[in-house]
Structure formats: structure tokens, C-alpha cells
Short mmCIF file of C-alpha atoms and ligand atoms in Angstrom, two decimals:
data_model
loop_
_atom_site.label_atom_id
_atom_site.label_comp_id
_atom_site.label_asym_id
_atom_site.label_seq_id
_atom_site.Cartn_x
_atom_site.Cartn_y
_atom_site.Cartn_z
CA UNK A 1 95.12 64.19 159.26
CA UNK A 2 96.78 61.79 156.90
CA UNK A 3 97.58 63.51 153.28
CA UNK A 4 96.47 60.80 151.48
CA UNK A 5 92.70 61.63 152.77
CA UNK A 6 92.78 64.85 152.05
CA UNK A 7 91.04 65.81 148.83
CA UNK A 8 93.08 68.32 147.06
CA UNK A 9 96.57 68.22 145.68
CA UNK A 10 99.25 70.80 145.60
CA UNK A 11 100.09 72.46 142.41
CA UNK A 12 103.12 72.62 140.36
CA UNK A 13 102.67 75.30 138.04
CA UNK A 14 101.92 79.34 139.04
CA UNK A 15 98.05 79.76 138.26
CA UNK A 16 97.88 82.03 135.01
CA UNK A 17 95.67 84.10 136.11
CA UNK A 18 96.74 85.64 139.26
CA UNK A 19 99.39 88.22 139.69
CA UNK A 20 99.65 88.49 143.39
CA UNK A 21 101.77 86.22 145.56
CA UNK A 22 99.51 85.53 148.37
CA UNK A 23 96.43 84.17 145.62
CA UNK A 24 99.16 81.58 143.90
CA UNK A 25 100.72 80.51 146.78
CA UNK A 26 97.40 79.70 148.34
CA UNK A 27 96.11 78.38 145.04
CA UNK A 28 99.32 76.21 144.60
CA UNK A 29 99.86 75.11 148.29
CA UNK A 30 95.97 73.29 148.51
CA UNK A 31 94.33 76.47 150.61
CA UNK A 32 92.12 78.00 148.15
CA UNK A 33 90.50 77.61 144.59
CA UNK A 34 88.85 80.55 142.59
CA UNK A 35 85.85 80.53 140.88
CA UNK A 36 86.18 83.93 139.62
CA UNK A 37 88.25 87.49 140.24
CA UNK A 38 87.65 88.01 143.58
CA UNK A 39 85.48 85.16 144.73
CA UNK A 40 87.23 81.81 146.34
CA UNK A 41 86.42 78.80 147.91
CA UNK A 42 88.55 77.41 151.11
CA UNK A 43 89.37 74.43 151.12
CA UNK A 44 90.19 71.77 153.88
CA UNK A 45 93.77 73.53 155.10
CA UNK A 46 92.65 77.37 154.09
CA UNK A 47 89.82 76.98 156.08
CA UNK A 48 91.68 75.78 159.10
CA UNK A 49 93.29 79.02 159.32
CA UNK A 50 90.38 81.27 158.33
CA UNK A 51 88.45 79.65 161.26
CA UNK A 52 91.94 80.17 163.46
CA UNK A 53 92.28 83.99 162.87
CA UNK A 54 88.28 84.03 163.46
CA UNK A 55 88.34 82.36 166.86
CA UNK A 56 91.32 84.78 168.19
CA UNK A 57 89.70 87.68 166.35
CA UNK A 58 86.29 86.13 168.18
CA UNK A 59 88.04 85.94 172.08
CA UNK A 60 89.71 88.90 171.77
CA UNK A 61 85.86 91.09 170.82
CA UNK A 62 84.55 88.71 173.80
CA UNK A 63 86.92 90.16 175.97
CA UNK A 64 85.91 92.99 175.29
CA UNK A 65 82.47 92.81 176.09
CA UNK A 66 81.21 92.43 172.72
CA UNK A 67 78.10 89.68 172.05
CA UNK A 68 78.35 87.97 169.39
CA UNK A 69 75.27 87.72 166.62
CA UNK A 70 74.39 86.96 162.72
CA UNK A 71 72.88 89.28 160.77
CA UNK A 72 71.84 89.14 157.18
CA UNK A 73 73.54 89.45 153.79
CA UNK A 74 70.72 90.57 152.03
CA UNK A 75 69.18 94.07 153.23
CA UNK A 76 65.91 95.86 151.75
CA UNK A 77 66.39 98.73 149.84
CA UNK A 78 64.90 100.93 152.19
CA UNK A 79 67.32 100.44 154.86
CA UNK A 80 69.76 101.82 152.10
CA UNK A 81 67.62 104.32 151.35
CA UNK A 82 67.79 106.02 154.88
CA UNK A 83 71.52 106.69 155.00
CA UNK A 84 71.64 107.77 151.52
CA UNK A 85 74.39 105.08 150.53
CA UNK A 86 71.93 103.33 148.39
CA UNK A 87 72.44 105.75 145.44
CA UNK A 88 76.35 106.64 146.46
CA UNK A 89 77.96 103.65 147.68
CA UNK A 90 79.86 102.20 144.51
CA UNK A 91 80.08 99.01 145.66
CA UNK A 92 77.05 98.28 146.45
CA UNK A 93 75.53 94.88 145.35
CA UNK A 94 71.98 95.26 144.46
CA UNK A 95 69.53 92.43 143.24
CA UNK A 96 65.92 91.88 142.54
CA UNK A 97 63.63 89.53 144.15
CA UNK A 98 60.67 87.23 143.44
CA UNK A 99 58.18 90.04 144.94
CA UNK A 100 59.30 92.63 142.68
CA UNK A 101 61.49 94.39 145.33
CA UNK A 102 65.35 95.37 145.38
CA UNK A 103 68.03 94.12 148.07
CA UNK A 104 71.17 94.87 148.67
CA UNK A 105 74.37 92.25 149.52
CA UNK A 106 75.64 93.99 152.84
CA UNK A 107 79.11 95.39 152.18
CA UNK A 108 78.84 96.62 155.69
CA UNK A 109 75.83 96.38 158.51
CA UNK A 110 75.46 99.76 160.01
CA UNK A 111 72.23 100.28 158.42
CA UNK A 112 70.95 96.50 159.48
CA UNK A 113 72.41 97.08 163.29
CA UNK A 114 71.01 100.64 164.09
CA UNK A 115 67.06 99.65 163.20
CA UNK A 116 67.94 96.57 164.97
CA UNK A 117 69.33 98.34 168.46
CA UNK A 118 66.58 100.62 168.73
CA UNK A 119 64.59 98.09 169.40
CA UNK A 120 66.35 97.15 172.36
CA UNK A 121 67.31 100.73 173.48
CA UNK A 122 65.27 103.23 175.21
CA UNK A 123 66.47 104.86 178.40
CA UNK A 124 70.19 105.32 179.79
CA UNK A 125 70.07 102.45 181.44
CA UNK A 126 70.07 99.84 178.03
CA UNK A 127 73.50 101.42 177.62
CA UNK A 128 76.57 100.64 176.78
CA UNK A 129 76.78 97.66 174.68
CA UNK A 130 78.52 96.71 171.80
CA UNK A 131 77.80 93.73 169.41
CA UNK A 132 80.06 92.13 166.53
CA UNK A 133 79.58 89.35 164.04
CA UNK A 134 81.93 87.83 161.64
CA UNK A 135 80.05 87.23 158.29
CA UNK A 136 80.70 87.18 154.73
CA UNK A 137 80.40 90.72 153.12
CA UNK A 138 80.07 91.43 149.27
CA UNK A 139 81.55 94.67 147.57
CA UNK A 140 81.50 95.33 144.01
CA UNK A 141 85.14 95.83 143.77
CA UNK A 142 86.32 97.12 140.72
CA UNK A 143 90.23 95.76 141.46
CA UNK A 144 89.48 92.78 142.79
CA UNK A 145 92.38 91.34 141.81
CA UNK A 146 94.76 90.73 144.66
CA UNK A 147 93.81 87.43 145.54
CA UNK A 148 92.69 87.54 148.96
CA UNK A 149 93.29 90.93 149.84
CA UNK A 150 90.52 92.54 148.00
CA UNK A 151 87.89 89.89 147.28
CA UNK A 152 83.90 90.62 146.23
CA UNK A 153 83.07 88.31 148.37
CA UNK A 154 85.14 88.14 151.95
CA UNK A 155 84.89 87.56 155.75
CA UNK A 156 84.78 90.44 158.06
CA UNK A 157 84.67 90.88 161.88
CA UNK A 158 82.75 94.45 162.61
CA UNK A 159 81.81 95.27 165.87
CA UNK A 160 79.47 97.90 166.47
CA UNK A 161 79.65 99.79 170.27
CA UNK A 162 76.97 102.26 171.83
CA UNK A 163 77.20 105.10 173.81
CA UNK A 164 75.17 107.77 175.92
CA UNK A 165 78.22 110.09 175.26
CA UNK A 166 81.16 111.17 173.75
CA UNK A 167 83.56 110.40 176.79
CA UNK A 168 82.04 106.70 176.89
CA UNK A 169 82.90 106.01 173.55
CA UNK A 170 86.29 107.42 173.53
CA UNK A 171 87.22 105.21 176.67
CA UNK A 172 85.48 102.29 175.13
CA UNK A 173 87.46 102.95 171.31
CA UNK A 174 91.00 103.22 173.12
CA UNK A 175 90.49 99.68 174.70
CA UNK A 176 89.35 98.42 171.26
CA UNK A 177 92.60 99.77 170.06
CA UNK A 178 94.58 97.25 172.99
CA UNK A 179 92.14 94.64 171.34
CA UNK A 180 93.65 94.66 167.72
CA UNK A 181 97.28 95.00 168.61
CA UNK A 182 96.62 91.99 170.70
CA UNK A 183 94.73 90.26 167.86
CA UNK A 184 97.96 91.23 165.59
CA UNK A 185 100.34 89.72 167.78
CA UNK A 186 98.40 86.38 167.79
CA UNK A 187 98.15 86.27 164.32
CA UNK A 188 102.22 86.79 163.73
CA UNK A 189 101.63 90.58 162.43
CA UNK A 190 102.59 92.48 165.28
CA UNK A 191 105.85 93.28 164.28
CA UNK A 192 104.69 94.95 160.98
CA UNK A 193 101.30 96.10 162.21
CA UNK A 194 101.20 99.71 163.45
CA UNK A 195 98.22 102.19 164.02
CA UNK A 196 97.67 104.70 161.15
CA UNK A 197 95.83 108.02 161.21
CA UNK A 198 93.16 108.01 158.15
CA UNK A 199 91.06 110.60 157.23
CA UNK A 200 86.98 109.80 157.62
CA UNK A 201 85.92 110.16 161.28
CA UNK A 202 82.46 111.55 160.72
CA UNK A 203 82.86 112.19 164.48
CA UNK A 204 86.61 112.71 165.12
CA UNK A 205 89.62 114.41 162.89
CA UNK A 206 90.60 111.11 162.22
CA UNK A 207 89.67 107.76 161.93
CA UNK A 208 91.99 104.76 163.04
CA UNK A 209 93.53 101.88 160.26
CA UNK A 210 96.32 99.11 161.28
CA UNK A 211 98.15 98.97 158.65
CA UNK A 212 100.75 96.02 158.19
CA UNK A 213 103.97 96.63 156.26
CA UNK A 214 104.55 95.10 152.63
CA UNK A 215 105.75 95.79 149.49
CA UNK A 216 102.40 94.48 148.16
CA UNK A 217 100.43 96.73 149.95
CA UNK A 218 98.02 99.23 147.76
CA UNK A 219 98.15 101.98 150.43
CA UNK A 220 101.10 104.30 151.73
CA UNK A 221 101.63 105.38 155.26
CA UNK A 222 104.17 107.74 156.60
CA UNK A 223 105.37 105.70 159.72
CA UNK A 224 107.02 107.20 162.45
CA UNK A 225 110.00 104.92 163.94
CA UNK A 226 109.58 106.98 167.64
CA UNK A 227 105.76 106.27 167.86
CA UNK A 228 105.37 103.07 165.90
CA UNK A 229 102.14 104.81 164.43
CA UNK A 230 101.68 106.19 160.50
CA UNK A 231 99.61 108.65 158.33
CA UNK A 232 97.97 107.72 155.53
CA UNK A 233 98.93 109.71 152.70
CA UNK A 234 95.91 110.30 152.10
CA UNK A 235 95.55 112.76 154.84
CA UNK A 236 99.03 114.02 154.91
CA UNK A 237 98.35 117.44 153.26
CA UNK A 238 96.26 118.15 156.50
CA UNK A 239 98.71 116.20 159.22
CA UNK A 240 102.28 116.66 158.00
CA UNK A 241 104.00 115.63 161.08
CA UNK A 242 103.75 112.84 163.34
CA UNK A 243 99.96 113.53 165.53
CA UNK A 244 102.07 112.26 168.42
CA UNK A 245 105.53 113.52 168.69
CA UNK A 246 105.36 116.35 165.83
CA UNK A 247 108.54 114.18 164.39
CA UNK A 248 108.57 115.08 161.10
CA UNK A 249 111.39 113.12 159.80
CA UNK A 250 108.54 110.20 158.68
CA UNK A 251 109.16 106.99 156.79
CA UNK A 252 107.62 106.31 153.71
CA UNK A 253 105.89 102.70 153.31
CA UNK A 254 103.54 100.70 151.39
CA UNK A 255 101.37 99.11 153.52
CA UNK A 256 97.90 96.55 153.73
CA UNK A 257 95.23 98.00 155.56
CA UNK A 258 93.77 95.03 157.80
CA UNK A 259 91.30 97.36 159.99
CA UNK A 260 89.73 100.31 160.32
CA UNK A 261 87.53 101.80 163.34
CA UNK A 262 85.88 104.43 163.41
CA UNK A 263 83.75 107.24 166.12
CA UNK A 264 80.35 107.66 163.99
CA UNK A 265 78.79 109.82 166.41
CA UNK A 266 75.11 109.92 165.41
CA UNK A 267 75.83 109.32 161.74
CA UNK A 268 73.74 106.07 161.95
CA UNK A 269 71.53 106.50 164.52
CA UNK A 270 69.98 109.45 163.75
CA UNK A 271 69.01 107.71 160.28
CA UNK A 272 67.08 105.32 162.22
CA UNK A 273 65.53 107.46 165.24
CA UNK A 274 68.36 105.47 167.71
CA UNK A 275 67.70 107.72 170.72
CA UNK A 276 67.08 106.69 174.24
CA UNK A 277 66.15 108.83 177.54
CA UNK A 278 68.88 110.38 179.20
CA UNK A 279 68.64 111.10 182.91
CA UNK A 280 66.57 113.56 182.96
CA UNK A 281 64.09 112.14 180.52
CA UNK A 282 65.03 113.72 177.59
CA UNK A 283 65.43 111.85 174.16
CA UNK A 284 68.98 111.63 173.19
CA UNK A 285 70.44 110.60 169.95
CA UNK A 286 73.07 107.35 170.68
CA UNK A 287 76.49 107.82 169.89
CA UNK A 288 78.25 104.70 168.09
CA UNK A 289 81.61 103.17 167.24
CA UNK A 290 82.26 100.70 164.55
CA UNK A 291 85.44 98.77 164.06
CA UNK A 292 86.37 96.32 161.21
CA UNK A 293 88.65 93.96 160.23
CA UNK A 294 89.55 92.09 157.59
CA UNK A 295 89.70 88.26 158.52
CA UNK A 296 90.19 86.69 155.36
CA UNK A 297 92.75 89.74 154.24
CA UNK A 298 94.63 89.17 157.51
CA UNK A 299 95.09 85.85 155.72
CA UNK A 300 96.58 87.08 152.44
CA UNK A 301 98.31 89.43 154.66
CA UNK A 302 100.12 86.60 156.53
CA UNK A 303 101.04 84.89 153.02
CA UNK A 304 102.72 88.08 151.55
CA UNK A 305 104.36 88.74 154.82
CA UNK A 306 105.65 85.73 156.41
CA UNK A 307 106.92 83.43 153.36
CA UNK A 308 110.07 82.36 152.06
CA UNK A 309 111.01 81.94 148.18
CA UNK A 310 109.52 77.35 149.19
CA UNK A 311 107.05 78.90 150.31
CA UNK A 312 104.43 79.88 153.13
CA UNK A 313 105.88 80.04 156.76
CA UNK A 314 102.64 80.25 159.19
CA UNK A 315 102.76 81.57 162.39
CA UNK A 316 102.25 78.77 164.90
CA UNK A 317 99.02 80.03 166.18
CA UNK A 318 97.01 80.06 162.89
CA UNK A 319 99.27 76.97 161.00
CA UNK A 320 96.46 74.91 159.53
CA UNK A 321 98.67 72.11 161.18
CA UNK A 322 101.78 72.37 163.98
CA UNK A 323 103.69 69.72 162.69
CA UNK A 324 103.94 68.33 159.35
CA UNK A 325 104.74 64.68 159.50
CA UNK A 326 106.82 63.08 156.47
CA UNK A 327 107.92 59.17 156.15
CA UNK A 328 110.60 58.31 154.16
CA UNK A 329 110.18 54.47 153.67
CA UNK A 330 109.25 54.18 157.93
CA UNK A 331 105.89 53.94 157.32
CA UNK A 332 104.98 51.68 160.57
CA UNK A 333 107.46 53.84 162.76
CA UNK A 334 105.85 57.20 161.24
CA UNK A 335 102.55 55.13 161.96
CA UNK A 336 103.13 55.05 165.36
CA UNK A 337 104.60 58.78 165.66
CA UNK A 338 101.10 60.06 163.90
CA UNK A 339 99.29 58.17 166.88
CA UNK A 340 101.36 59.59 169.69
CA UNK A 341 100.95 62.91 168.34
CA UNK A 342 97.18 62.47 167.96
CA UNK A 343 96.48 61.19 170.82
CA UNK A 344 98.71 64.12 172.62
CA UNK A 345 96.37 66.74 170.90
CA UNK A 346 99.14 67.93 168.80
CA UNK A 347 97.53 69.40 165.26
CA UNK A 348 99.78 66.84 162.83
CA UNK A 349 99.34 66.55 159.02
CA UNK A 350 101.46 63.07 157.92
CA UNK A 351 102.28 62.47 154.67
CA UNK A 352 101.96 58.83 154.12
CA UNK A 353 101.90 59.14 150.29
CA UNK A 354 103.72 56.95 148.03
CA UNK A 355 105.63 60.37 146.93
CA UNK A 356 109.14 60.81 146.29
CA UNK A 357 111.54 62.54 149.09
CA UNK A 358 111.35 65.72 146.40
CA UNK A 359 108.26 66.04 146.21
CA UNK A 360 107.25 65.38 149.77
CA UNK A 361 109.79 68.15 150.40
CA UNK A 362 108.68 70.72 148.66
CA UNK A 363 105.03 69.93 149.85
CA UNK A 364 105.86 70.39 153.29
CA UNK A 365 107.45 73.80 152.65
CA UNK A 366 105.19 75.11 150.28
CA UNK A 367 101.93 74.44 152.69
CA UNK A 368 104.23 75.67 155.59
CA UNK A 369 103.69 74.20 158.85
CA UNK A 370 105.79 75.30 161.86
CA UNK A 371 107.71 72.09 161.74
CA UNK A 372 108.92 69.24 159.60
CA UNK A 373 109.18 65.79 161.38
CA UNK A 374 111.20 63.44 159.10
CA UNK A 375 110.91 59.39 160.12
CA UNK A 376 113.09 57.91 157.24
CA UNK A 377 114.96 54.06 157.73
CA UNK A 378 118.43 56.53 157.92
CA UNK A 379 117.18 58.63 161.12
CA UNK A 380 115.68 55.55 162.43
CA UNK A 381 119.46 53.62 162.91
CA UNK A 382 120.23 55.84 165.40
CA UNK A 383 116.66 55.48 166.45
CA UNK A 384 115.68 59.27 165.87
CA UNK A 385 113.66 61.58 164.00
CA UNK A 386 114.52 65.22 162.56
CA UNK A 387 112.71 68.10 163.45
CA UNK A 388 113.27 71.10 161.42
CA UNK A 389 112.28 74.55 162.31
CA UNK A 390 110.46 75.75 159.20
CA UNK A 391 111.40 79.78 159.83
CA UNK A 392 114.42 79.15 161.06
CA UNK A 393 115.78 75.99 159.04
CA UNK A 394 117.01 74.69 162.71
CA UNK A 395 117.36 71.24 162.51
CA UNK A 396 117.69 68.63 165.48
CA UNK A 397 117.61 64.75 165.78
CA UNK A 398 115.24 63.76 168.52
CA UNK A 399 115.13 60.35 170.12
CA UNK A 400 111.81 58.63 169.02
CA UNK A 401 110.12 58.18 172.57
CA UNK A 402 110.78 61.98 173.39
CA UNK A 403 108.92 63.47 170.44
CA UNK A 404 105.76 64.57 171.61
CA UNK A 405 107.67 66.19 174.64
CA UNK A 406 109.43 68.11 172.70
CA UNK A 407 106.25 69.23 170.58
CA UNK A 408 104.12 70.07 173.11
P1 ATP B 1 89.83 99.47 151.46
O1 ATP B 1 90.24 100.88 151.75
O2 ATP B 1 90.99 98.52 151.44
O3 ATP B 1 88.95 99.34 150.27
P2 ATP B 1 87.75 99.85 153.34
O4 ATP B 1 88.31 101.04 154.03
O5 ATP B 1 86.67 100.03 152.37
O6 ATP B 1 88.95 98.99 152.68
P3 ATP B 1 86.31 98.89 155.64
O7 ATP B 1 84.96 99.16 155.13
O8 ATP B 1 86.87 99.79 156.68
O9 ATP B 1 87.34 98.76 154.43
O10 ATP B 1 86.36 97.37 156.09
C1 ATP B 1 87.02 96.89 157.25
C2 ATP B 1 88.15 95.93 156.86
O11 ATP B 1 87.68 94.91 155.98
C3 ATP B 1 89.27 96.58 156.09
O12 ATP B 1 90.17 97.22 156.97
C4 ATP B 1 89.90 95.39 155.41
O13 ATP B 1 90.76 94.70 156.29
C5 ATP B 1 88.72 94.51 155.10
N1 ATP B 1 88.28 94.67 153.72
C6 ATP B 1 87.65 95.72 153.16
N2 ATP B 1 87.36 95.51 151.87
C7 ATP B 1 87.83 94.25 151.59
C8 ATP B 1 87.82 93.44 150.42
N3 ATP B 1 87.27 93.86 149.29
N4 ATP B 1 88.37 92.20 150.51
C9 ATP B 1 88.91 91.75 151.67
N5 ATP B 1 88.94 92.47 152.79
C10 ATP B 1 88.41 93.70 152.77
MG1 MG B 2 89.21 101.50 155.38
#
């Protein structure tokens, strides 16, 4: 894509009314705008990466088994009404209609998917199964003021598995587990991403957060270095030492909480009648799993982990663009670089602007692509280009004809 197309503009000056990094960076850097606390708009290079983390989050809940479907934002009251949570959820959005009625804004779908399955359940045999969507939810936040991390409008994947039995779901939950580590590690959280113990299984002791490590984080975790797994402190007065090792030497962090799964056990189902014929032609309740995660927060997350004091450093795999492409007075040369690249399939942003080298500069780092190729009349007498590593600051001069080689 050629910067001078694109719409927006980066921005010099820190946006007044946001106190977290990962909301002024964005704001600043061209990926986001906000129309109020806790409700943004992506833009043309923020929603490149919110659609990257989606199609990894997507693959990954494929390979899994998982079907993919849309359900609704709005919900009828009475769905809310059968699980109780339309009088005690707090952050439940609830509107009228033309017909008189109230709806709800889904913060969450279990009571939309559990009417919906028992439609399509009724003996052993319709089981298991598990279903996910990724869709915007809306919570009534009363802090929504961390930019993307806690937004009243956001994206979430949830996934939502069924089960005749207890020792179905528990095989099926520690393969979603494998699932999100993998999804962590493609989105460049891995290293800071570990699995935390949280209180709130309505089915289990415990139910399962990964939590990724940052000073900006509004939760704290007691990690364990031998396990690579934490406790929320929220449950640390009943789990003191580590559930694995019984180390009890633990680390104290402050940490993001970018999932959460959890055993429900008939919590939902029962609700809704979900019950299907066992073997023996009894009616048995269905035994469910859920497991979230927080798309656009895995965003912020990357923003307040992986950034520099220039700026954002993506990881390559959600980088709105691989390279970033800058001409310094070699416009036809640069010209002919953009095509290569294009035409190679490599994800290039070029700045042809009429900018100054400064500016262009601090552009490129701000917005944070994986690499900087510089085309400028100086690198082109010895008939080369720069790359520069933008996490490492590695720089190397590359002959002209081996560039899309080497970026490939
Ligand atoms: P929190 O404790 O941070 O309020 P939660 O436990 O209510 O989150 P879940 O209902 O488990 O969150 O939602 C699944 C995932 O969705 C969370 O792990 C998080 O990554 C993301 N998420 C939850 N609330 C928000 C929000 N307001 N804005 C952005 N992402 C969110
Ligand atoms: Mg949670």
C-alpha cells in the first residue's frame, strides 16, 4: 500500500485524554480513533492486525474441531431471565425496543448458545461438538479506560464445547489449553503468557486465565519460575503454594488477563433443558466448556508489551505490514522495489510522501513494521538498499536485485 493513499495521518502530540500507553500509541501511530471511553474505531492498519490475531485465533479453534458461527448481539430478556444474570450481571447492556420489549447487548453468549444446541442435541450420539464465533461483545464497564484493554465495546473469540461427561470434557479442555499457548506464540506473547489458576469453576476448583506479564496489567498473579504457571491473587488465600509443584517461593507480578476457560458443568444447560439420551435411554443433562479470549485486548496487549520508547515493534505474524518501504529522493528506484515486493506477495507499506527524512523516520518506527527498507540516492551509489531490523536495530546494505530474496 502506498502511504500517500492511505487516509489517516500519524499524530504528533499524546491524545489528552488517554492515560494508557497502548490507547496513544495506537491513537498516534494511525491504528485506532475513539469515539468515546471505551468504544474505538479501527482504522485501515489497526484493522489489519485485528483481522491477523482473528485468523490465527480462527485456525487454531478449527484445529480443534470447533465450527465456526454468528450469533446475535442483541438477546431477549427472557433468555437473561433463565440464568438469573439478567438482574445480577453489572454489566449488562439493556435496551428497549419498538414492540415494547427489553434486550440485552450480549456481553457473553452462553445463554444464546445453550437454547440454540438443544435444538440440535438429543441422544449420545449428537455429541461432542464444540462451536466458537468471534463477534463484538458489549459490557458496561465501569473502568473502561485502558484503551484497548477494557473497552464497552470489543471483539471476543468464545468457544463453547459439549459433553456427555465429565472425563470428555476434561480431555477436550486440556487440548484447548495446547490451543492458546499455540495461539500466544503466534501472536509474539508466548514468552510472557503463562497459565494462571483463577477462582470461578462452577464445575472445577479452579478455572483457567493466561495471563501475559506487564507492568500495565490490572491483575496480580503469583507465578511460579519451575512451572511457568501463576495464581491469581485472588484465590491465593485458598491455594498458597504452587497447584503443581507445592513451590512456595512464588513471584509476584502484574499481569493482563487475555483468556479465560472455564468447566461449566450443567450451569447452562440445565437453564435451558440441554439434555440428551444417554445409552441407556435416559435423559441426561449436557456438560459444557466455554473458553474466551480477548482478540482486540491481545492487541493492546501486544502494544504495552512489545514497544520501544519510537514506538510499536509488531511481531512479524500480526505486523499490519512486513516491510515498511521509505524513499529518500529514489522515488523511481523505490518505485520499482514496491513492485517487486508486490508482486512477490510480500505485505509492503511505501512511503512515497513528499515528507522529510525526520519525519518519515519516526513514522516508520512509531507504526512499527518488522523492517525498514531505506532506497535513498546515497545507498543507491553503491547500488544498495538498507534493511533495518526494527527489534533489533540490525542494519545491513543489500544489493538492489537481491531484495525480495532476502524478504521472503
Ligand atoms: P476481566 O476480569 O478482565 O473483566 P472477564 O473475566 O470478565 O475479564 P471473560 O468474560 O472471561 O472476561 O472474557 C474472556 C476474555 O475477553 C477475557 O479474558 C479478556 O481477554 C477479554 N475481555 C473481557 N472483558 C473485556 C473488555 N471489557 N475489553 C476487552 N477485552 C475484554
Ligand atoms: Mg476472566
Amino acid at each position: 500500500m502506498r502511504q500517500s493513499d492511505l487516509f489517516t495521518k500519524t499524530i504528533k502530540e499524546i491524545p489528552k485524554d488517554e492515560q494508557s500507553f497502548n490507547a496513544q500509541t495506537l491513537i498516534r501511530a494511525g491504528f485506532i480513533d475513539k469515539l468515546a471511553s471505551g468504544i474505538y474505531s479501527y482504522l485501515p492498519l489497526g484493522l489489519k492486525v485485528l483481522n491477523k490475531i482473528r485468523n490465527i485465533v480462527v485456525s487454531e479453534m478449527e484445529d480443534l474441531g470447533g465450527q465456526e458461527i454468528s450469533m446475535p448481539s442483541l438477546a431477549t430478556k427472557e433468555n437473561w431471565l433463565a440464568t438469573g444474570r439478567w438482574d445480577t450481571m453489572d454489566v449488562l447492556f439493556k435496551l428497549g425496543a419498538a414492540d415494547k420489549k427489553e434486550y440485552a447487548l450480549n456481553p457473553t453468549h452462553e445463554e444464546i448458545i445453550s437454547p440454540l444446541a438443544s435444538k440440535f442435541i438429543s441422544s449420545y450420539k449428537d455429541l461432542p461438538f464444540s462451536v466458537f464465533q468471534i463477534q463484538t461483545k458489549f459490557r458496561n464497564e465501569k473502568r473502561a479506560k485502558a484503551g484497548l484493554m477494557r473497552g464497552r465495546e470489543f471483539l471476543m473469540k468464545d468457544l463453547y464445547s459439549f459433553h456427555e461427561n465429565q472425563v470428555d470434557l476434561d480431555a477436550f479442555y486440556e487440548r484447548a489449553i495446547l490451543s492458546y499457548e499455540r495461539i500466544f506464540d503466534k501472536v509474539g506473547l508466548g514468552d510472557k503468557t503463562f497459565l494462571t489458576y483463577a477462582s470461578g469453576g462452577s464445575f472445577s476448583k479452579y478455572s483457567h486465565e493466561f495471563q501475559t506479564e506487564s507492568e500495565s496489567g490490572e491483575d496480580i498473579v503469583y507465578y511460579c519460575p519451575n512451572c511457568d504457571i501463576g495464581i491469581n491473587k485472588e484465590i491465593i488465600d485458598e491455594q498458597k503454594n504452587c497447584p503443581k509443584c507445592e513451590n512456595s517461593d512464588l513471584e509476584e507480578k502484574k499481569s493482563i488477563e487475555v483468556a479465560n476457560i472455564f468447566k461449566l458443568g450443567t450451569k447452562y444447560s440445565k437453564p435451558f433443558n440441554l439434555v440428551y439420551k444417554d445409552r441407556e435411554g435416559n435423559d441426561k443433562t449436557v456438560i459444557m466448556g466455554c473458553y474466551g479470549i480477548g482478540i482486540s485486548r491481545i492487541m493492546g496487549s501486544v502494544v504495552e508489551v512489545c514497544h520501544d520508547d519510537k514506538g510499536i515493534i509488531w511481531p512479524e505474524n500480526i505486523a499490519p505490514f512486513k516491510v515498511h518501504l521509505l524513499s529518500l529522493s529514489a522515488d523511481n528506484e523505490a518505485e520499482e522495489i514496491y513492485k517487486q515486493l508486490q508482486e512477490a506477495g510480500i505485505e509492503v507499506l511505501y512511503d512515497n510522501r513528499k515528507a522529510s527524512p525526520g519525519e518519515k523516520f519516526a513514522d516508520s518506527d512509531l507504526i512499527g513494521c518488522p523492517y525498514r527498507l531505506l532506497v535513498s540516492s546515497r545507498s543507491l551509489k553503491e547500488g544498495k538498499a538498507e534493511l533495518k531490523h526494527r527489534k533489533s536495530g540490525e542494519v545491513e546494505m543489500i544489493d538492489l536485485g537481491g531484495i525480495v530474496n532476502k524478504l521472503q
